[in-house]
Amino acid sequence: MDSVFKNSPLNSIPPEGISTEWRSPSNIALVKYWGKFAGQIPANPSVSLTLTHSHTTTRLSILPASRGGMQLHFKYDGKEKPDFSQRIETTLNQWAGYFPFIMNSIISVDTHNSFPHSAGIASSASAMSALALCLMDIESQLGLELRKDDFLRKASFIARLGSGSAARSVFPYASIWGYSKDIPDSSDEFGIEVPKVHSDFKQYMDTILLVDPGEKTVSSSAGHALMPQHPFASERYKQAEMHSRQILNALESGDIDTFVAITETEALTLHALMMSSNPGYILLKGNTLEIIHRIRQFREQSGIKACFTLDAGPNVHLLYPWEVKDSVMEFINRELRGFCEGGRIMVDQVGSGPEKI
Ligand code: PMV
């Protein structure tokens, strides 16, 4: 397996260049990745659902350069964006160890997000996975043949180096990333597909309630960096490992009660860890809490097993079975939309993973 991550002797980029375009979705973690070690190694295993409509589309064109080094031309929604461009350039330079052709090339990257970036909707997961898949595809156009599962594992490995949670975006339906002795094939270096997902979860709904779609005040990187010295760190890592095993069982058997219990505990634990870091900080807003209370009340009163999760931001992901989508949408319109900025929501759903365009 290791060999697929090493760079292999490849043909050089032809004078006419190569282009490719991929669309890759975001993912929503059920068991959260929070805390990491050097080299983007996660402190605990995490488990996510792959989304469909929250995605990044990236077109990458590469031409040979006469002099060494890489030149990057980056556009976001057709416009230059120096802060993103800087991050992409740093990432590409880091990836050059695995894709040697990067070093003597002119690379144009045009990227578009279907949702607001930096709002706690894991835009880096879709962006980095789309970029990783473009480079994997260039490598295969240059002649490296990999089996489909090796292609995806290497894409996940590469994406992880760009943004940890991106490692989970390349697989259909659900993914695990991070080693646990009890989870076969699990690895800190790349994600894997959850081997057995009950059909109820393959079309699960995730409606994102945009409480505040603005940029986060504290980045995920800054939050991860506070974990190693967190007083609850070692208990937290153990809890995440246990939750990963339990949620994998629930995903396989279709046990929605366990799914709801673990998903909500994980969301609140993530934010509790942020609040109890040193320095502590709060990303939740008053409207986030109001929405959470109403979701729990709705579940109790209606018996519909809708639940919430949160990413590193104030927006709420409302998760529910496809069969009850009409009743839940009525509930959203009646009780929750008023707490969203401009009444904005994004209706998303579990999906089958990235696509080449
Ligand atoms: O991939 P990063 O470094 O942006 O970290 C993401 C962390 C969370 O979104 C909060 C949780 C997760 O597992 O996706």
Short mmCIF file of C-alpha atoms and ligand atoms in Angstrom, two decimals:
data_model
loop_
_atom_site.label_atom_id
_atom_site.label_comp_id
_atom_site.label_asym_id
_atom_site.label_seq_id
_atom_site.Cartn_x
_atom_site.Cartn_y
_atom_site.Cartn_z
CA MET A 1 0.00 0.00 0.00
CA ASP A 2 2.78 2.37 0.96
CA SER A 3 4.21 2.23 -2.53
CA VAL A 4 1.28 4.10 -4.06
CA PHE A 5 2.20 7.16 -2.00
CA LYS A 6 5.74 7.33 -3.34
CA ASN A 7 6.32 9.27 -6.50
CA SER A 8 6.97 7.08 -9.47
CA PRO A 9 9.03 7.73 -12.61
CA LEU A 10 6.70 9.63 -14.91
CA ASN A 11 6.65 11.14 -18.34
CA SER A 12 7.05 14.88 -18.37
CA ILE A 13 4.20 17.24 -19.20
CA PRO A 14 3.70 17.38 -22.99
CA PRO A 15 4.23 20.81 -24.66
CA GLU A 16 0.48 21.22 -25.32
CA GLY A 17 -0.19 20.73 -21.58
CA ILE A 18 -2.84 18.72 -19.71
CA SER A 19 -6.13 19.86 -18.16
CA THR A 20 -8.61 18.27 -15.85
CA GLU A 21 -11.64 19.28 -13.80
CA TRP A 22 -13.11 17.70 -10.66
CA ARG A 23 -16.02 18.41 -8.41
CA SER A 24 -15.53 17.29 -4.84
CA PRO A 25 -17.99 17.58 -1.96
CA SER A 26 -17.60 18.78 1.57
CA ASN A 27 -18.18 16.32 4.38
CA ILE A 28 -19.75 16.67 7.80
CA ALA A 29 -18.01 14.97 10.69
CA LEU A 30 -20.16 12.94 13.06
CA VAL A 31 -17.19 12.07 15.26
CA LYS A 32 -14.95 15.12 15.20
CA TYR A 33 -11.29 15.45 14.37
CA TRP A 34 -10.03 17.98 16.90
CA GLY A 35 -6.35 17.98 17.75
CA LYS A 36 -3.43 16.96 15.59
CA PHE A 37 0.29 16.22 15.65
CA ALA A 38 3.05 17.27 13.26
CA GLY A 39 2.51 16.29 9.63
CA GLN A 40 -1.27 16.60 9.91
CA ILE A 41 -1.60 13.40 11.94
CA PRO A 42 -4.93 13.32 13.76
CA ALA A 43 -5.07 12.81 17.52
CA ASN A 44 -8.12 10.55 17.17
CA PRO A 45 -10.17 8.74 14.53
CA SER A 46 -13.05 10.68 13.00
CA VAL A 47 -16.09 9.58 10.99
CA SER A 48 -18.01 11.69 8.47
CA LEU A 49 -20.85 11.68 5.99
CA THR A 50 -20.00 12.79 2.45
CA LEU A 51 -22.25 15.59 1.19
CA THR A 52 -23.53 16.30 -2.31
CA HIS A 53 -24.44 19.92 -3.03
CA SER A 54 -21.81 21.67 -0.88
CA HIS A 55 -18.91 21.21 -3.22
CA THR A 56 -15.90 22.78 -4.88
CA THR A 57 -15.32 22.58 -8.61
CA THR A 58 -11.69 22.95 -9.64
CA ARG A 59 -10.20 23.12 -13.09
CA LEU A 60 -6.46 22.60 -13.26
CA SER A 61 -4.31 23.12 -16.37
CA ILE A 62 -0.62 22.42 -16.40
CA LEU A 63 2.02 23.41 -18.95
CA PRO A 64 5.74 22.61 -18.93
CA ALA A 65 7.94 25.53 -17.87
CA SER A 66 11.30 26.15 -19.46
CA ARG A 67 12.92 27.11 -16.18
CA GLY A 68 12.66 25.15 -12.92
CA GLY A 69 10.13 25.89 -10.22
CA MET A 70 6.39 26.30 -10.28
CA GLN A 71 4.36 29.28 -11.40
CA LEU A 72 0.79 29.41 -10.13
CA HIS A 73 -2.13 31.36 -11.62
CA PHE A 74 -5.00 31.03 -9.20
CA LYS A 75 -8.57 32.25 -9.57
CA TYR A 76 -11.54 31.90 -7.22
CA ASP A 77 -14.85 32.53 -8.97
CA GLY A 78 -12.93 34.01 -11.90
CA LYS A 79 -11.12 36.56 -9.70
CA GLU A 80 -7.70 36.68 -8.10
CA LYS A 81 -7.69 35.98 -4.38
CA PRO A 82 -4.20 36.43 -2.95
CA ASP A 83 -4.82 34.79 0.48
CA PHE A 84 -6.24 31.60 -1.10
CA SER A 85 -3.55 31.66 -3.79
CA GLN A 86 -0.85 31.75 -1.12
CA ARG A 87 -2.31 28.70 0.65
CA ILE A 88 -2.64 26.76 -2.63
CA GLU A 89 0.94 27.63 -3.58
CA THR A 90 2.27 26.42 -0.22
CA THR A 91 0.23 23.21 -0.55
CA LEU A 92 1.37 22.54 -4.13
CA ASN A 93 5.00 23.01 -3.13
CA GLN A 94 4.47 20.51 -0.33
CA TRP A 95 2.79 18.03 -2.71
CA ALA A 96 5.67 18.30 -5.19
CA GLY A 97 7.42 15.53 -3.24
CA TYR A 98 4.67 13.19 -4.46
CA PHE A 99 4.01 14.80 -7.86
CA PRO A 100 7.46 15.70 -9.22
CA PHE A 101 5.93 17.24 -12.38
CA ILE A 102 4.69 20.17 -10.24
CA MET A 103 8.21 21.55 -9.98
CA ASN A 104 8.74 22.44 -13.62
CA SER A 105 5.39 23.76 -14.59
CA ILE A 106 2.95 26.60 -15.03
CA ILE A 107 -0.22 25.65 -13.19
CA SER A 108 -3.56 27.42 -13.61
CA VAL A 109 -6.20 26.68 -11.01
CA ASP A 110 -9.77 27.96 -11.36
CA THR A 111 -12.00 27.14 -8.50
CA HIS A 112 -15.60 27.72 -7.50
CA ASN A 113 -17.46 26.88 -4.28
CA SER A 114 -21.18 26.19 -4.19
CA PHE A 115 -21.33 27.60 -0.62
CA PRO A 116 -19.73 30.37 1.45
CA HIS A 117 -16.14 29.60 2.40
CA SER A 118 -14.73 29.81 5.96
CA ALA A 119 -18.20 29.52 7.53
CA GLY A 120 -17.70 26.23 9.30
CA ILE A 121 -18.90 24.24 6.28
CA ALA A 122 -15.50 22.64 5.75
CA SER A 123 -14.72 24.53 2.54
CA SER A 124 -11.09 23.44 2.88
CA ALA A 125 -12.24 19.79 2.74
CA SER A 126 -13.93 20.17 -0.63
CA ALA A 127 -11.27 22.56 -1.98
CA MET A 128 -8.26 20.44 -1.02
CA SER A 129 -9.87 17.17 -2.10
CA ALA A 130 -10.84 18.65 -5.50
CA LEU A 131 -7.27 19.89 -6.00
CA ALA A 132 -5.77 16.56 -4.91
CA LEU A 133 -8.04 14.69 -7.33
CA CYS A 134 -6.99 17.00 -10.20
CA LEU A 135 -3.33 16.17 -9.54
CA MET A 136 -4.07 12.46 -9.20
CA ASP A 137 -5.79 12.65 -12.56
CA ILE A 138 -2.84 14.47 -14.18
CA GLU A 139 -0.57 11.75 -12.80
CA SER A 140 -2.74 9.06 -14.33
CA GLN A 141 -2.85 10.93 -17.67
CA LEU A 142 0.96 10.87 -17.50
CA GLY A 143 0.82 7.09 -17.31
CA LEU A 144 0.67 6.01 -13.66
CA GLU A 145 -1.91 3.28 -13.39
CA LEU A 146 -3.58 2.69 -10.02
CA ARG A 147 -6.53 0.53 -9.05
CA LYS A 148 -9.59 2.61 -8.13
CA ASP A 149 -9.25 2.07 -4.38
CA ASP A 150 -5.52 2.87 -4.46
CA PHE A 151 -6.30 6.00 -6.52
CA LEU A 152 -8.79 7.15 -3.86
CA ARG A 153 -6.54 6.30 -0.93
CA LYS A 154 -3.66 8.22 -2.45
CA ALA A 155 -6.01 11.13 -3.25
CA SER A 156 -7.10 11.04 0.41
CA PHE A 157 -3.48 10.93 1.60
CA ILE A 158 -2.57 13.93 -0.58
CA ALA A 159 -5.73 15.85 0.40
CA ARG A 160 -4.94 15.26 4.09
CA LEU A 161 -1.62 17.06 3.75
CA GLY A 162 -3.57 20.11 2.52
CA SER A 163 -6.35 19.98 5.12
CA GLY A 164 -6.98 17.14 7.54
CA SER A 165 -10.73 16.80 7.07
CA ALA A 166 -10.24 16.77 3.27
CA ALA A 167 -8.95 13.19 3.66
CA ARG A 168 -12.58 12.13 4.22
CA SER A 169 -14.11 13.90 1.19
CA VAL A 170 -13.06 11.54 -1.59
CA PHE A 171 -15.22 8.54 -0.60
CA PRO A 172 -18.89 7.79 -1.22
CA TYR A 173 -21.40 8.03 1.64
CA ALA A 174 -19.21 7.86 4.75
CA SER A 175 -15.55 7.85 5.66
CA ILE A 176 -13.21 7.13 8.58
CA TRP A 177 -9.86 8.79 8.98
CA GLY A 178 -7.45 8.10 11.84
CA TYR A 179 -6.01 4.90 13.23
CA SER A 180 -7.82 2.72 15.72
CA LYS A 181 -6.73 -0.83 16.50
CA ASP A 182 -10.40 -1.82 16.42
CA ILE A 183 -11.12 -0.43 12.95
CA PRO A 184 -9.66 -2.60 10.19
CA ASP A 185 -7.62 -0.72 7.54
CA SER A 186 -7.87 2.57 9.45
CA SER A 187 -4.89 4.87 9.12
CA ASP A 188 -3.69 8.26 10.34
CA GLU A 189 -2.33 8.96 6.87
CA PHE A 190 -5.42 8.55 4.74
CA GLY A 191 -9.16 8.06 5.03
CA ILE A 192 -11.05 4.96 4.00
CA GLU A 193 -14.62 4.36 2.92
CA VAL A 194 -16.94 3.08 5.66
CA PRO A 195 -17.32 -0.48 4.39
CA LYS A 196 -20.97 -1.04 5.29
CA VAL A 197 -23.51 1.78 5.30
CA HIS A 198 -27.19 1.01 5.82
CA SER A 199 -29.37 2.23 2.93
CA ASP A 200 -31.17 4.73 5.24
CA PHE A 201 -27.91 6.63 5.70
CA LYS A 202 -26.97 6.62 2.01
CA GLN A 203 -29.57 9.27 1.32
CA TYR A 204 -29.64 10.98 4.71
CA MET A 205 -30.47 14.67 4.60
CA ASP A 206 -28.30 17.49 5.97
CA THR A 207 -29.87 20.93 5.90
CA ILE A 208 -27.39 23.59 6.91
CA LEU A 209 -28.96 26.46 8.83
CA LEU A 210 -26.83 29.51 8.13
CA VAL A 211 -26.91 31.39 11.42
CA ASP A 212 -23.90 33.44 10.35
CA PRO A 213 -22.26 32.70 6.99
CA GLY A 214 -19.41 35.18 7.66
CA GLU A 215 -15.80 34.18 8.19
CA LYS A 216 -14.91 32.42 11.44
CA THR A 217 -13.23 34.47 14.14
CA VAL A 218 -10.87 31.62 15.15
CA SER A 219 -9.61 29.27 12.43
CA SER A 220 -9.65 25.47 12.80
CA SER A 221 -5.85 25.46 12.65
CA ALA A 222 -5.69 27.77 15.65
CA GLY A 223 -8.21 25.54 17.47
CA HIS A 224 -6.30 22.31 16.74
CA ALA A 225 -3.13 23.96 18.04
CA LEU A 226 -4.72 24.43 21.48
CA MET A 227 -5.54 20.73 21.93
CA PRO A 228 -2.17 19.15 22.88
CA GLN A 229 -2.08 21.19 26.11
CA HIS A 230 -5.82 20.93 26.74
CA PRO A 231 -6.55 19.54 30.23
CA PHE A 232 -9.14 17.09 28.82
CA ALA A 233 -7.12 16.01 25.77
CA SER A 234 -6.34 12.41 26.62
CA GLU A 235 -9.90 11.60 27.79
CA ARG A 236 -11.26 13.30 24.69
CA TYR A 237 -9.11 11.20 22.36
CA LYS A 238 -10.32 8.02 24.07
CA GLN A 239 -13.93 9.13 23.86
CA ALA A 240 -13.60 9.86 20.13
CA GLU A 241 -12.20 6.39 19.52
CA MET A 242 -15.12 4.81 21.37
CA HIS A 243 -17.64 7.02 19.54
CA SER A 244 -16.06 6.07 16.20
CA ARG A 245 -16.58 2.38 16.86
CA GLN A 246 -20.14 2.95 18.06
CA ILE A 247 -21.16 5.15 15.16
CA LEU A 248 -19.69 2.72 12.64
CA ASN A 249 -21.96 0.03 14.12
CA ALA A 250 -24.93 2.40 13.99
CA LEU A 251 -24.18 3.32 10.35
CA GLU A 252 -24.03 -0.36 9.44
CA SER A 253 -27.17 -1.48 11.26
CA GLY A 254 -29.31 1.62 10.66
CA ASP A 255 -29.54 2.34 14.41
CA ILE A 256 -30.75 5.94 14.31
CA ASP A 257 -31.09 6.33 18.11
CA THR A 258 -27.38 5.65 18.65
CA PHE A 259 -26.56 7.85 15.66
CA VAL A 260 -28.52 10.75 17.19
CA ALA A 261 -27.00 10.33 20.66
CA ILE A 262 -23.39 10.20 19.49
CA THR A 263 -23.73 12.89 16.83
CA GLU A 264 -25.15 15.47 19.23
CA THR A 265 -22.67 14.63 22.01
CA GLU A 266 -19.80 15.02 19.54
CA ALA A 267 -21.04 18.42 18.34
CA LEU A 268 -21.38 19.79 21.86
CA THR A 269 -18.07 18.24 22.93
CA LEU A 270 -16.26 19.98 20.05
CA HIS A 271 -17.54 23.37 21.19
CA ALA A 272 -17.00 22.54 24.86
CA LEU A 273 -13.34 21.83 24.00
CA MET A 274 -13.06 25.22 22.29
CA MET A 275 -14.63 27.00 25.26
CA SER A 276 -12.36 25.22 27.75
CA SER A 277 -9.12 25.73 25.76
CA ASN A 278 -6.54 28.21 26.93
CA PRO A 279 -7.38 30.78 25.70
CA GLY A 280 -10.99 29.67 25.43
CA TYR A 281 -13.33 30.98 22.76
CA ILE A 282 -16.95 30.71 21.71
CA LEU A 283 -18.06 30.27 18.11
CA LEU A 284 -21.70 29.53 18.95
CA LYS A 285 -24.23 32.35 18.62
CA GLY A 286 -27.46 32.88 20.53
CA ASN A 287 -29.39 31.70 17.47
CA THR A 288 -27.32 28.49 17.33
CA LEU A 289 -28.50 27.60 20.84
CA GLU A 290 -32.10 28.56 20.09
CA ILE A 291 -32.07 26.25 17.04
CA ILE A 292 -30.55 23.39 19.07
CA HIS A 293 -33.28 23.66 21.72
CA ARG A 294 -35.99 23.68 19.09
CA ILE A 295 -34.56 20.63 17.29
CA ARG A 296 -34.57 18.65 20.54
CA GLN A 297 -38.10 19.78 21.35
CA PHE A 298 -39.29 18.86 17.83
CA ARG A 299 -37.74 15.39 18.18
CA GLU A 300 -39.46 14.82 21.50
CA GLN A 301 -42.85 16.07 20.39
CA SER A 302 -43.02 14.60 16.89
CA GLY A 303 -41.03 11.41 17.35
CA ILE A 304 -39.12 12.33 14.15
CA LYS A 305 -35.47 11.51 14.71
CA ALA A 306 -33.92 14.72 13.44
CA CYS A 307 -30.68 15.73 15.17
CA PHE A 308 -28.02 18.41 14.91
CA THR A 309 -24.31 18.63 14.50
CA LEU A 310 -21.95 21.59 14.37
CA ASP A 311 -18.71 22.23 12.61
CA ALA A 312 -16.17 24.78 13.80
CA GLY A 313 -18.64 27.64 13.46
CA PRO A 314 -22.10 28.87 14.45
CA ASN A 315 -24.10 27.18 11.66
CA VAL A 316 -26.23 24.16 12.49
CA HIS A 317 -26.37 21.00 10.40
CA LEU A 318 -29.79 19.41 10.78
CA LEU A 319 -29.57 15.68 9.97
CA TYR A 320 -32.67 13.59 9.26
CA PRO A 321 -33.90 10.61 7.27
CA TRP A 322 -34.96 11.23 3.66
CA GLU A 323 -38.43 9.75 4.33
CA VAL A 324 -39.36 12.56 6.73
CA LYS A 325 -37.96 15.39 4.65
CA ASP A 326 -41.31 17.09 4.02
CA SER A 327 -42.25 17.24 7.72
CA VAL A 328 -38.77 18.46 8.64
CA MET A 329 -38.87 21.15 5.95
CA GLU A 330 -42.18 22.37 7.34
CA PHE A 331 -40.57 22.53 10.79
CA ILE A 332 -37.57 24.43 9.41
CA ASN A 333 -39.77 26.96 7.66
CA ARG A 334 -42.05 27.35 10.65
CA GLU A 335 -39.53 27.48 13.49
CA LEU A 336 -35.91 27.66 12.41
CA ARG A 337 -35.55 29.86 9.33
CA GLY A 338 -36.20 33.00 11.37
CA PHE A 339 -32.93 32.35 13.27
CA CYS A 340 -30.88 32.14 10.06
CA GLU A 341 -29.25 35.19 8.55
CA GLY A 342 -31.56 36.40 5.79
CA GLY A 343 -33.53 33.14 6.26
CA ARG A 344 -30.74 31.28 4.45
CA ILE A 345 -30.46 27.50 4.50
CA MET A 346 -28.66 24.99 2.28
CA VAL A 347 -30.42 21.71 1.66
CA ASP A 348 -27.85 18.98 1.26
CA GLN A 349 -27.80 15.22 1.34
CA VAL A 350 -25.38 12.32 1.67
CA GLY A 351 -23.92 11.46 -1.70
CA SER A 352 -21.68 9.29 -3.77
CA GLY A 353 -18.50 11.38 -3.62
CA PRO A 354 -16.38 13.32 -6.12
CA GLU A 355 -16.83 13.33 -9.87
CA LYS A 356 -14.59 14.08 -12.80
CA ILE A 357 -16.26 16.66 -15.04
O1 PMV B 1 -9.60 19.99 8.45
P1 PMV B 1 -9.52 21.10 9.41
O2 PMV B 1 -8.14 21.36 9.88
O3 PMV B 1 -10.22 22.35 8.89
O4 PMV B 1 -10.33 20.68 10.76
C1 PMV B 1 -11.69 20.45 10.75
C2 PMV B 1 -12.17 20.17 12.11
C3 PMV B 1 -13.68 20.08 12.23
O5 PMV B 1 -14.33 20.50 11.06
C4 PMV B 1 -14.15 20.96 13.37
C5 PMV B 1 -14.10 18.66 12.58
C6 PMV B 1 -13.98 17.65 11.48
O6 PMV B 1 -13.67 16.51 11.81
O7 PMV B 1 -14.24 17.97 10.30
#
